[in-house]
Amino acid sequence: MTRRQRGVDVLVVGAGPAGLAAARGLAEHGVGVVEVLEREVVAGGVPRHCHHRGFGRWGVTGPQYAARTVEAALGSGARVRTGVTATGWAGPLTLDTTGPHGLERITARAVVLATGARERPRSARLVPGTRPAGVLTTGELQQAVHLHGQRVGTRAVVVGAEPVGYAALSALRRARVTVVALTTDQPRHQLGRASAVAARIGHGVPVLTGTTVAELLGRGRLSGVRLRHRDGRLTTVDCDTVVFTGDFVPDHELARRGGVALDPGTRGPAVDGAFRTGVEGVFAVGNVLHAVEPALWAAREGALAADAVRGFLDGSGPAPGGPAIEVAAPLRWVAPNRAVPGVPVDGFVLRTAQALTRPVLVVTQDGHRLHRQYVPRRALPNRTLRLAGHWTGKVDAAGGPVRITVGGLRDGIFGAATE
Amino acid sequence: MTVTTKGPLSPKGQLSPRPYDVAVVGAGVVGTAIARELARHPHLRIALVEASGDVGDGTSKANTAILHTGFDAVPGSLESRLVREGQRLLSAYAAESGIPVETVGALLVAWDDEQLDALPGLLEKAGHNGYDAARIISADETRAREPHLGPGALGALDVPGESIICPWTTTLAYATQAVRSGVDLHLNVRVEKVSSEDGAHLLDTSRGALRARFLVNAAGLNADVLDRLVLGSGDFTVTPRRGQLIVFDKLARDLVRHILLPVPTALGKGVLVAPTVYGNVLLGPTAEDLDDKTATGTTADGLDGLLTKGRRILPALVDEEVTAVYAGLRAATEHDDYRIRCHEGRRYVTVGGIRSTGLTASMAIAAHVAGLIAEADPGLDLKDPVEPLPVHMPNLGEAFPRPYQRADLIATDPAYGTIVCHCERVTRGEIRDALISTVPPASLEGLRRRTRARGGRCQGFYCGAAVRVLHEGRGEWGPE
Ligand SMILES: Cc1cc2nc3c(=O)[nH]c(=O)nc-3n(C[C@H](O)[C@H](O)[C@H](O)COP(=O)(O)OP(=O)(O)OC[C@H]3O[C@@H](n4cnc5c(N)ncnc54)[C@H](O)[C@@H]3O)c2cc1C
Ligand SMILES: Cc1cc2nc3c(=O)[nH]c(=O)nc-3n(C[C@H](O)[C@H](O)[C@H](O)COP(=O)(O)OP(=O)(O)OC[C@H]3O[C@@H](n4cnc5c(N)ncnc54)[C@H](O)[C@@H]3O)c2cc1C
C-alpha cells in the first residue's frame, strides 16, 4: 500500500470560510507552501448551499460569498485541493489523505483544522418511531434543493426555530413544499424578529413553541409526526417530510483522532485565544470550535489564526499554556476556552441554556474581577452571545481558571462580582 | 441470473408448464441461505420469493450482529446443534467471501451476587453445548480487560469465541451466490394463497401465480401465517418480540473491547454492549412482546431504558454521539426451540421460530433443511452437491482495508479514491458497484446496507443529496 509522502509549510483541513481565510492570511504573508484540503468536489464550505442572502453587508448570497472566498484564497497563492479527504494522522503534524489521484501522507510545520459543524440528525436526538424516507437536516435539504434541484416532498414540518430553521423554510419554499408548521421545544422561537414575522405572516406558517416531536410515523415514506405540546397533549400532523434543524455539533473527528483535547462544553477542540489546541502546532478555527456562527465570524477567526500560526512558525508567538476559561450555569460554553496571558483576544462566543433578559456577564479569576459586560438585549438559547476580549491582558498566567458567570441585580447596582 | 422486481410472474398469465422444483418463501438470512444451499444442485429449478423489494429487509437487517458460539443454548436442542454448526460454517464462509468477522470474544459480566452465582452454571452449560473454551475470571481481570466498565463488576464469564459479523453482506452473499447459481429471485412477491394443483403447490401472489413441486416456508415473522395457508393449521404462533437498539458513534469504539453480555437471569436475557464490525458500538436490545408484526418503531421508553442500562455498563458510552436507533422483531413462539418441520406428504418444510440466533445458524439451518427435503422427496435428487463459484463481497468492516485506503485499487480506478459519504468513507466506486451488482438495492436504505453510504453520524447532512444523485442516476451505469 503506497502513499506518496511530501511536505508543506501549513496544511489547512477544510475549505469553508474559516479554512480559506486562514490560508489566505498565511499565503498573503509569504508563509511558503500553504495547502487547503477539501473533501467536497467544490470548495467554499457550507455557504455553497445557503442560497439566501446574509453573507456580508451587501445582500451577498452564500454561493456568491463562497466563490469570493475561494478566489481570494487562490489569489493569495494558497493551494486549494478539492476532492481530497484528510482521513487520519500518521504523526503529530502528518496527515493521511485519500483522493482520486491516490493516497498521500503530508507533513506540515503547522496544521489548521477547519472542519466545520453539522446538525444533529433525528437519530442523535433520539426521536422515536419508524425509519421512513423523508427525514432530513437543513444541510441535506439545502444541498438537495439548491445544488441538485431534487424533489423533496409535498408537506413538511420543520423542527427548530432558530435562524437556520428559517433557512430550511426558504429551501422548502423553493422546492414547492408546503410547510405545515415550525416547531420548537423552547418557550419561544429564536428567529430574528423579521424572519419570525415573515414566517408567520408572510408564509402563513404557524410557529409551535413548547412542542417536541414525540414520534415519526409511516413506513417506506414518512406519513406524519406526532407532536407533544406543552400541556402534554399529543397531536398528529400529516406530512411526508420533516426537517430537523439546528442543534449543531462540531465535526471533531479528525481533532479527536489526532489526540486533540476537546472542551466539554463546546464538544470542539479546546483552544486558547490564539486558536492553539493542546497539540503543539495544531490550530483550530471556525465552526469546529463552537458550532454555528455566521460565516463572517468564522472567516474572522481564520484570519486571526493565520497571525497566530505565523507567530508559531517564526517563534514570535506567546508562550503556550494559560488558564482554562470556564462558564457557570446557565451559560453552556465559551469559545475560545483557554486564556493567553498578556494577549488581548478579539472576542468570545458563548451560549446560554436558558433565556436571560439583559444579562450582565462577569469574568473573574481567583475572586478578582477582570471584566463585566452588560448585554443590552435578551440572550436566547442557541443564539450567539458575544463577550469582548480585551480583558485577557489582565489574566494571571499562574492563576486559577477564569470563570464567566451571569451577574445578578446586586452586581448591577453595586458592581460586586458574584460567583 | 434472474432477479425480477415487477410485472406478472408468469408472462401473459400463462403458467409455465414445468413448475419450479422448489420455491422458498422469504429472502431473509434463512431463506437466502436455503436457496443458496439448494442451488448447489444445478439441475433444480428454484424460486426465491420475497414480499419486500429487497433481500434481508425483515428481521435479518435489524439484529445485534453477533456470530454466537452457542455456549448458552438449551443443551440438546436443535437450536444448540445448528448454532454450533452454523458458527463454524459461517466463519469459514465469511473468510472466503470477504464478509467481515472479528472474534472479539464476549464477557458475561456479573453485577450482583445472584449473577455471580449464576456463572458456574453457565460455564457448565457451555460444556454441555460442546464449548470448552469458556472460563470464569475475577473482578480484577474483568476490569483489566475492559477498563471503561462501570463500577461494581464482580467477575465475568469469558467466552473467547464470540464474534461480531456483518449481517447485511451475509444475506447478500447468500442471495448473490444463489442467483448466480441459477435461482430466480422474485422480489415484491407476497404469497397470499397456497393451493395444490396436479401435485404441485400453486402460490397466488401479489405478482400473479407461481407453481412449485416443493415448498419451503422461511417467512420469518409470518411463518405461522404461511403454515396456516398451506396446512390449514399450524403448530406454533409467532409473537413478535421487539428489540430496540442504539448505535453509538465510531469515536466510541475504543471504549469497549469485547461483547459485554448480561448474565441471563429469570428476568430474561437483558441488554448488551457490543462493538460492530463497522466500528460503532451497539447498546441493546430491549425485549418486548407485541401483537403487531410490523411494529419496528422505537419508543421513548425503550430508548430511555437502554440509556439507563448503558450508563451502568459503560458510563462513558452515553456521552458519545448516537449514530442510529432501530428496532428488530424476533420471531418468538410458544416453544423453546426452532420449529423446523417437514411435512413429507405435502412436500413442504416450515422453518419457523428462528428467534434470536438465525444469523449464526443460517448455513446449518440450510444444510439441515436440504437434508429434510432430500429425505422427503427423493424425486428431487439432492445427492452430490457441487461447490458454487465463490463470491467476493465488498468489505464494510473497519478491521480490514476499505477501498478508500487502498492505493492499488485507486490506481486501477479513481472512483475508489472519490469519497462520497464522508462519515463512513464510502467511495463513488463502491456505490457504483452496488448499483450494478447481481442483487442491486431497491432503495437508498438498500444501498446503505450494501455500502454504508448515508449510514454514519451525519445521516446525510453532508452526503445525502449526492448519494441520491448517484442512486437515481443508476441507469447511467447500465445493468450488469
Ligand atoms: C444551514 C446553514 C445556514 C447558514 N446560514 C448562514 C447565513 O445566512 N449567514 C451566515 O453568515 N452564516 C450562515 N451559516 C453559517 C456559516 O455557513 C458557517 O459559519 C460557516 O460555513 C463556517 O465556516 P467553517 O469554515 O468553520 O465551516 P464549513 O463551512 O462547514 O467548512 C468546513 C469544510 O471542511 C471540510 N472538511 C471537513 N472535514 C474534512 C476532512 N477531513 N478533509 C477535508 N475536508 C474536510 C468540509 O467539507 C467543509 O467544506 C449557516 C450555516 C448552516 C449550516
Ligand atoms: C433484536 C434482535 C437481535 C438479534 N441478534 C442476533 C444475533 O446477534 N445473532 C444472531 O445470529 N441472530 C440474531 N437475531 C436473530 C436473527 O436476526 C434472526 O433469527 C434472523 O434474521 C431470522 O431470519 P429469517 O430469514 O428467518 O427472517 P426474516 O429476515 O424476517 O426474513 C423473512 C422474510 O420473509 C418475508 N415474508 C414474510 N411473509 C411473506 C410472504 N407471505 N410472502 C413473501 N415473503 C414473505 C419477509 O418479508 C422477510 O423478508 C436477532 C434478532 C433480533 C430481532
PDB file of C-alpha atoms in Angstrom, chain A residues 151-350:
ATOM      1  CA  ARG A 151     -37.728  16.905  -5.444  1.00  0.00           C
ATOM      2  CA  VAL A 152     -38.159  16.794  -1.726  1.00  0.00           C
ATOM      3  CA  GLY A 153     -41.778  16.137  -0.799  1.00  0.00           C
ATOM      4  CA  THR A 154     -45.085  17.921  -0.578  1.00  0.00           C
ATOM      5  CA  ARG A 155     -45.862  18.723   3.071  1.00  0.00           C
ATOM      6  CA  ALA A 156     -43.177  19.391   5.645  1.00  0.00           C
ATOM      7  CA  VAL A 157     -42.764  20.059   9.341  1.00  0.00           C
ATOM      8  CA  VAL A 158     -39.639  22.000  10.307  1.00  0.00           C
ATOM      9  CA  VAL A 159     -38.236  21.186  13.732  1.00  0.00           C
ATOM     10  CA  GLY A 160     -36.382  24.086  15.306  1.00  0.00           C
ATOM     11  CA  ALA A 161     -36.999  27.805  15.204  1.00  0.00           C
ATOM     12  CA  GLU A 162     -33.507  29.194  15.155  1.00  0.00           C
ATOM     13  CA  PRO A 163     -32.312  31.226  12.170  1.00  0.00           C
ATOM     14  CA  VAL A 164     -31.320  28.012  10.397  1.00  0.00           C
ATOM     15  CA  GLY A 165     -34.965  26.921  10.635  1.00  0.00           C
ATOM     16  CA  TYR A 166     -35.754  29.895   8.516  1.00  0.00           C
ATOM     17  CA  ALA A 167     -33.110  28.799   6.005  1.00  0.00           C
ATOM     18  CA  ALA A 168     -34.902  25.446   5.874  1.00  0.00           C
ATOM     19  CA  LEU A 169     -38.180  27.240   5.283  1.00  0.00           C
ATOM     20  CA  SER A 170     -36.777  29.119   2.343  1.00  0.00           C
ATOM     21  CA  ALA A 171     -35.287  25.975   0.773  1.00  0.00           C
ATOM     22  CA  LEU A 172     -38.632  24.190   1.199  1.00  0.00           C
ATOM     23  CA  ARG A 173     -40.433  27.061  -0.444  1.00  0.00           C
ATOM     24  CA  ARG A 174     -38.026  26.932  -3.335  1.00  0.00           C
ATOM     25  CA  ALA A 175     -38.807  23.207  -3.661  1.00  0.00           C
ATOM     26  CA  ARG A 176     -42.534  24.000  -3.605  1.00  0.00           C
ATOM     27  CA  VAL A 177     -43.119  22.110  -0.412  1.00  0.00           C
ATOM     28  CA  THR A 178     -45.950  23.294   1.814  1.00  0.00           C
ATOM     29  CA  VAL A 179     -44.643  23.906   5.311  1.00  0.00           C
ATOM     30  CA  VAL A 180     -47.282  22.885   7.832  1.00  0.00           C
ATOM     31  CA  ALA A 181     -45.548  24.092  10.964  1.00  0.00           C
ATOM     32  CA  LEU A 182     -42.318  25.207  12.520  1.00  0.00           C
ATOM     33  CA  THR A 183     -41.926  23.581  15.948  1.00  0.00           C
ATOM     34  CA  THR A 184     -39.566  24.282  18.818  1.00  0.00           C
ATOM     35  CA  ASP A 185     -39.244  22.784  22.267  1.00  0.00           C
ATOM     36  CA  GLN A 186     -38.217  26.213  23.521  1.00  0.00           C
ATOM     37  CA  PRO A 187     -40.780  28.506  25.124  1.00  0.00           C
ATOM     38  CA  ARG A 188     -40.232  30.957  22.275  1.00  0.00           C
ATOM     39  CA  HIS A 189     -38.767  30.966  18.830  1.00  0.00           C
ATOM     40  CA  GLN A 190     -35.221  32.159  18.257  1.00  0.00           C
ATOM     41  CA  LEU A 191     -35.695  33.601  14.845  1.00  0.00           C
ATOM     42  CA  GLY A 192     -34.837  37.187  14.279  1.00  0.00           C
ATOM     43  CA  ARG A 193     -37.894  39.418  14.514  1.00  0.00           C
ATOM     44  CA  ALA A 194     -38.022  39.874  10.761  1.00  0.00           C
ATOM     45  CA  SER A 195     -37.756  36.169   9.991  1.00  0.00           C
ATOM     46  CA  ALA A 196     -40.394  35.331  12.553  1.00  0.00           C
ATOM     47  CA  VAL A 197     -42.828  37.802  11.120  1.00  0.00           C
ATOM     48  CA  ALA A 198     -42.000  36.659   7.622  1.00  0.00           C
ATOM     49  CA  ALA A 199     -42.522  33.020   8.569  1.00  0.00           C
ATOM     50  CA  ARG A 200     -45.787  33.534  10.331  1.00  0.00           C
ATOM     51  CA  ILE A 201     -47.398  36.262   8.379  1.00  0.00           C
ATOM     52  CA  GLY A 202     -45.593  36.190   5.052  1.00  0.00           C
ATOM     53  CA  HIS A 203     -45.848  32.444   4.598  1.00  0.00           C
ATOM     54  CA  GLY A 204     -48.638  31.578   6.988  1.00  0.00           C
ATOM     55  CA  VAL A 205     -46.561  29.037   8.868  1.00  0.00           C
ATOM     56  CA  PRO A 206     -47.568  28.548  12.486  1.00  0.00           C
ATOM     57  CA  VAL A 207     -44.687  28.500  14.960  1.00  0.00           C
ATOM     58  CA  LEU A 208     -45.479  25.938  17.656  1.00  0.00           C
ATOM     59  CA  THR A 209     -43.443  26.663  20.769  1.00  0.00           C
ATOM     60  CA  GLY A 210     -43.020  24.306  23.719  1.00  0.00           C
ATOM     61  CA  THR A 211     -43.527  21.394  21.339  1.00  0.00           C
ATOM     62  CA  THR A 212     -41.416  18.265  20.942  1.00  0.00           C
ATOM     63  CA  VAL A 213     -41.502  15.605  18.258  1.00  0.00           C
ATOM     64  CA  ALA A 214     -42.725  12.522  20.089  1.00  0.00           C
ATOM     65  CA  GLU A 215     -42.673  10.043  17.220  1.00  0.00           C
ATOM     66  CA  LEU A 216     -42.152   9.676  13.488  1.00  0.00           C
ATOM     67  CA  LEU A 217     -44.808   7.682  11.655  1.00  0.00           C
ATOM     68  CA  GLY A 218     -45.012   5.799   8.407  1.00  0.00           C
ATOM     69  CA  ARG A 219     -43.192   3.022   6.627  1.00  0.00           C
ATOM     70  CA  GLY A 220     -41.366   3.488   3.400  1.00  0.00           C
ATOM     71  CA  ARG A 221     -42.203   7.180   3.386  1.00  0.00           C
ATOM     72  CA  LEU A 222     -42.941   9.430   6.331  1.00  0.00           C
ATOM     73  CA  SER A 223     -46.688   9.763   6.835  1.00  0.00           C
ATOM     74  CA  GLY A 224     -46.739  12.122   9.793  1.00  0.00           C
ATOM     75  CA  VAL A 225     -45.189  13.285  13.008  1.00  0.00           C
ATOM     76  CA  ARG A 226     -46.695  13.048  16.447  1.00  0.00           C
ATOM     77  CA  LEU A 227     -46.152  16.210  18.451  1.00  0.00           C
ATOM     78  CA  ARG A 228     -46.274  16.588  22.203  1.00  0.00           C
ATOM     79  CA  HIS A 229     -47.388  20.017  23.283  1.00  0.00           C
ATOM     80  CA  ARG A 230     -46.540  21.923  26.426  1.00  0.00           C
ATOM     81  CA  ASP A 231     -49.665  20.686  28.204  1.00  0.00           C
ATOM     82  CA  GLY A 232     -48.840  17.057  27.394  1.00  0.00           C
ATOM     83  CA  ARG A 233     -51.413  16.834  24.638  1.00  0.00           C
ATOM     84  CA  LEU A 234     -50.422  14.721  21.626  1.00  0.00           C
ATOM     85  CA  THR A 235     -51.402  15.672  18.112  1.00  0.00           C
ATOM     86  CA  THR A 236     -50.550  14.120  14.790  1.00  0.00           C
ATOM     87  CA  VAL A 237     -49.580  16.233  11.825  1.00  0.00           C
ATOM     88  CA  ASP A 238     -49.770  14.613   8.403  1.00  0.00           C
ATOM     89  CA  CYS A 239     -46.650  15.283   6.378  1.00  0.00           C
ATOM     90  CA  ASP A 240     -44.242  13.437   4.120  1.00  0.00           C
ATOM     91  CA  THR A 241     -41.156  15.417   5.082  1.00  0.00           C
ATOM     92  CA  VAL A 242     -39.620  16.536   8.354  1.00  0.00           C
ATOM     93  CA  VAL A 243     -36.539  18.716   8.603  1.00  0.00           C
ATOM     94  CA  PHE A 244     -34.511  18.656  11.803  1.00  0.00           C
ATOM     95  CA  THR A 245     -32.723  21.992  12.015  1.00  0.00           C
ATOM     96  CA  GLY A 246     -30.165  23.461  14.395  1.00  0.00           C
ATOM     97  CA  ASP A 247     -28.697  21.519  17.322  1.00  0.00           C
ATOM     98  CA  PHE A 248     -25.257  21.888  15.789  1.00  0.00           C
ATOM     99  CA  VAL A 249     -22.307  19.776  16.759  1.00  0.00           C
ATOM    100  CA  PRO A 250     -18.709  20.385  15.715  1.00  0.00           C
ATOM    101  CA  ASP A 251     -17.195  17.910  13.309  1.00  0.00           C
ATOM    102  CA  HIS A 252     -14.416  16.975  15.637  1.00  0.00           C
ATOM    103  CA  GLU A 253     -13.493  13.538  14.330  1.00  0.00           C
ATOM    104  CA  LEU A 254     -10.109  14.500  12.930  1.00  0.00           C
ATOM    105  CA  ALA A 255      -9.295  16.545  16.015  1.00  0.00           C
ATOM    106  CA  ARG A 256     -10.107  13.665  18.334  1.00  0.00           C
ATOM    107  CA  ARG A 257      -8.301  11.105  16.268  1.00  0.00           C
ATOM    108  CA  GLY A 258      -5.252  13.353  16.497  1.00  0.00           C
ATOM    109  CA  GLY A 259      -5.403  13.357  20.270  1.00  0.00           C
ATOM    110  CA  VAL A 260      -6.577  16.975  20.439  1.00  0.00           C
ATOM    111  CA  ALA A 261      -8.389  17.539  23.726  1.00  0.00           C
ATOM    112  CA  LEU A 262     -11.971  18.747  23.435  1.00  0.00           C
ATOM    113  CA  ASP A 263     -13.727  21.346  25.502  1.00  0.00           C
ATOM    114  CA  PRO A 264     -16.536  19.555  27.353  1.00  0.00           C
ATOM    115  CA  GLY A 265     -18.920  22.426  26.717  1.00  0.00           C
ATOM    116  CA  THR A 266     -18.481  23.090  23.011  1.00  0.00           C
ATOM    117  CA  ARG A 267     -17.511  19.498  22.083  1.00  0.00           C
ATOM    118  CA  GLY A 268     -14.987  21.114  19.740  1.00  0.00           C
ATOM    119  CA  PRO A 269     -11.220  21.275  20.229  1.00  0.00           C
ATOM    120  CA  ALA A 270     -10.250  23.265  23.295  1.00  0.00           C
ATOM    121  CA  VAL A 271      -8.279  26.290  22.079  1.00  0.00           C
ATOM    122  CA  ASP A 272      -6.761  29.417  23.501  1.00  0.00           C
ATOM    123  CA  GLY A 273      -7.221  32.936  22.187  1.00  0.00           C
ATOM    124  CA  ALA A 274      -4.569  32.209  19.555  1.00  0.00           C
ATOM    125  CA  PHE A 275      -6.576  29.196  18.296  1.00  0.00           C
ATOM    126  CA  ARG A 276      -3.922  26.803  19.547  1.00  0.00           C
ATOM    127  CA  THR A 277      -5.135  23.353  20.522  1.00  0.00           C
ATOM    128  CA  GLY A 278      -3.447  21.224  23.146  1.00  0.00           C
ATOM    129  CA  VAL A 279      -1.234  19.658  20.462  1.00  0.00           C
ATOM    130  CA  GLU A 280       1.711  21.840  19.533  1.00  0.00           C
ATOM    131  CA  GLY A 281       1.450  23.142  16.001  1.00  0.00           C
ATOM    132  CA  VAL A 282      -2.200  22.147  15.593  1.00  0.00           C
ATOM    133  CA  PHE A 283      -4.666  25.033  15.417  1.00  0.00           C
ATOM    134  CA  ALA A 284      -8.447  25.000  15.044  1.00  0.00           C
ATOM    135  CA  VAL A 285     -10.830  27.628  13.704  1.00  0.00           C
ATOM    136  CA  GLY A 286     -14.411  28.193  12.690  1.00  0.00           C
ATOM    137  CA  ASN A 287     -17.432  26.100  13.481  1.00  0.00           C
ATOM    138  CA  VAL A 288     -15.438  23.098  14.609  1.00  0.00           C
ATOM    139  CA  LEU A 289     -14.793  25.212  17.716  1.00  0.00           C
ATOM    140  CA  HIS A 290     -18.277  26.333  18.574  1.00  0.00           C
ATOM    141  CA  ALA A 291     -20.825  25.029  16.102  1.00  0.00           C
ATOM    142  CA  VAL A 292     -22.653  27.554  14.098  1.00  0.00           C
ATOM    143  CA  GLU A 293     -21.687  31.192  13.961  1.00  0.00           C
ATOM    144  CA  PRO A 294     -22.132  33.417  10.899  1.00  0.00           C
ATOM    145  CA  ALA A 295     -19.671  32.867   8.085  1.00  0.00           C
ATOM    146  CA  LEU A 296     -18.054  36.243   8.632  1.00  0.00           C
ATOM    147  CA  TRP A 297     -17.220  35.298  12.199  1.00  0.00           C
ATOM    148  CA  ALA A 298     -15.702  32.007  11.081  1.00  0.00           C
ATOM    149  CA  ALA A 299     -13.666  33.846   8.468  1.00  0.00           C
ATOM    150  CA  ARG A 300     -12.546  36.404  11.012  1.00  0.00           C
ATOM    151  CA  GLU A 301     -11.274  33.603  13.226  1.00  0.00           C
ATOM    152  CA  GLY A 302      -9.432  32.168  10.250  1.00  0.00           C
ATOM    153  CA  ALA A 303      -7.695  35.472   9.613  1.00  0.00           C
ATOM    154  CA  LEU A 304      -6.728  35.833  13.265  1.00  0.00           C
ATOM    155  CA  ALA A 305      -5.498  32.261  13.388  1.00  0.00           C
ATOM    156  CA  ALA A 306      -3.277  32.992  10.401  1.00  0.00           C
ATOM    157  CA  ASP A 307      -1.473  35.583  12.506  1.00  0.00           C
ATOM    158  CA  ALA A 308      -1.144  33.106  15.341  1.00  0.00           C
ATOM    159  CA  VAL A 309       0.202  30.395  13.056  1.00  0.00           C
ATOM    160  CA  ARG A 310       2.790  32.803  11.679  1.00  0.00           C
ATOM    161  CA  GLY A 311       3.801  33.635  15.225  1.00  0.00           C
ATOM    162  CA  PHE A 312       4.208  29.945  15.918  1.00  0.00           C
ATOM    163  CA  LEU A 313       6.267  29.358  12.774  1.00  0.00           C
ATOM    164  CA  ASP A 314       8.688  32.206  13.383  1.00  0.00           C
ATOM    165  CA  GLY A 315       8.777  31.719  17.122  1.00  0.00           C
ATOM    166  CA  SER A 316       7.379  35.167  17.919  1.00  0.00           C
ATOM    167  CA  GLY A 317       4.080  33.916  19.353  1.00  0.00           C
ATOM    168  CA  PRO A 318       3.168  33.930  23.029  1.00  0.00           C
ATOM    169  CA  ALA A 319       4.223  31.061  25.251  1.00  0.00           C
ATOM    170  CA  PRO A 320       1.656  28.282  25.238  1.00  0.00           C
ATOM    171  CA  GLY A 321      -0.491  27.245  28.177  1.00  0.00           C
ATOM    172  CA  GLY A 322      -2.771  29.623  30.017  1.00  0.00           C
ATOM    173  CA  PRO A 323      -5.558  29.053  32.496  1.00  0.00           C
ATOM    174  CA  ALA A 324      -8.805  27.468  31.335  1.00  0.00           C
ATOM    175  CA  ILE A 325     -11.843  29.656  30.835  1.00  0.00           C
ATOM    176  CA  GLU A 326     -14.969  28.132  32.334  1.00  0.00           C
ATOM    177  CA  VAL A 327     -18.606  29.093  32.395  1.00  0.00           C
ATOM    178  CA  ALA A 328     -21.167  28.631  35.141  1.00  0.00           C
ATOM    179  CA  ALA A 329     -24.787  27.673  34.508  1.00  0.00           C
ATOM    180  CA  PRO A 330     -26.986  28.859  32.915  1.00  0.00           C
ATOM    181  CA  LEU A 331     -24.148  29.522  30.483  1.00  0.00           C
ATOM    182  CA  ARG A 332     -23.353  26.399  28.488  1.00  0.00           C
ATOM    183  CA  TRP A 333     -19.986  27.057  26.945  1.00  0.00           C
ATOM    184  CA  VAL A 334     -17.493  29.623  25.778  1.00  0.00           C
ATOM    185  CA  ALA A 335     -15.020  29.627  22.917  1.00  0.00           C
ATOM    186  CA  PRO A 336     -12.065  30.074  22.951  1.00  0.00           C
ATOM    187  CA  ASN A 337     -11.808  28.346  26.292  1.00  0.00           C
ATOM    188  CA  ARG A 338      -8.244  28.948  27.380  1.00  0.00           C
ATOM    189  CA  ALA A 339      -6.658  32.321  28.047  1.00  0.00           C
ATOM    190  CA  VAL A 340      -3.346  33.520  26.648  1.00  0.00           C
ATOM    191  CA  PRO A 341      -1.999  35.748  29.407  1.00  0.00           C
ATOM    192  CA  GLY A 342      -0.946  39.138  28.231  1.00  0.00           C
ATOM    193  CA  VAL A 343      -2.544  38.781  24.835  1.00  0.00           C
ATOM    194  CA  PRO A 344      -5.852  40.534  24.194  1.00  0.00           C
ATOM    195  CA  VAL A 345      -8.317  38.415  22.289  1.00  0.00           C
ATOM    196  CA  ASP A 346     -10.686  39.561  19.602  1.00  0.00           C
ATOM    197  CA  GLY A 347     -13.730  38.284  21.420  1.00  0.00           C
ATOM    198  CA  PHE A 348     -15.537  35.259  22.775  1.00  0.00           C
ATOM    199  CA  VAL A 349     -18.732  33.485  21.796  1.00  0.00           C
ATOM    200  CA  LEU A 350     -20.964  31.924  24.413  1.00  0.00           C
TER     201      LEU A 350
END
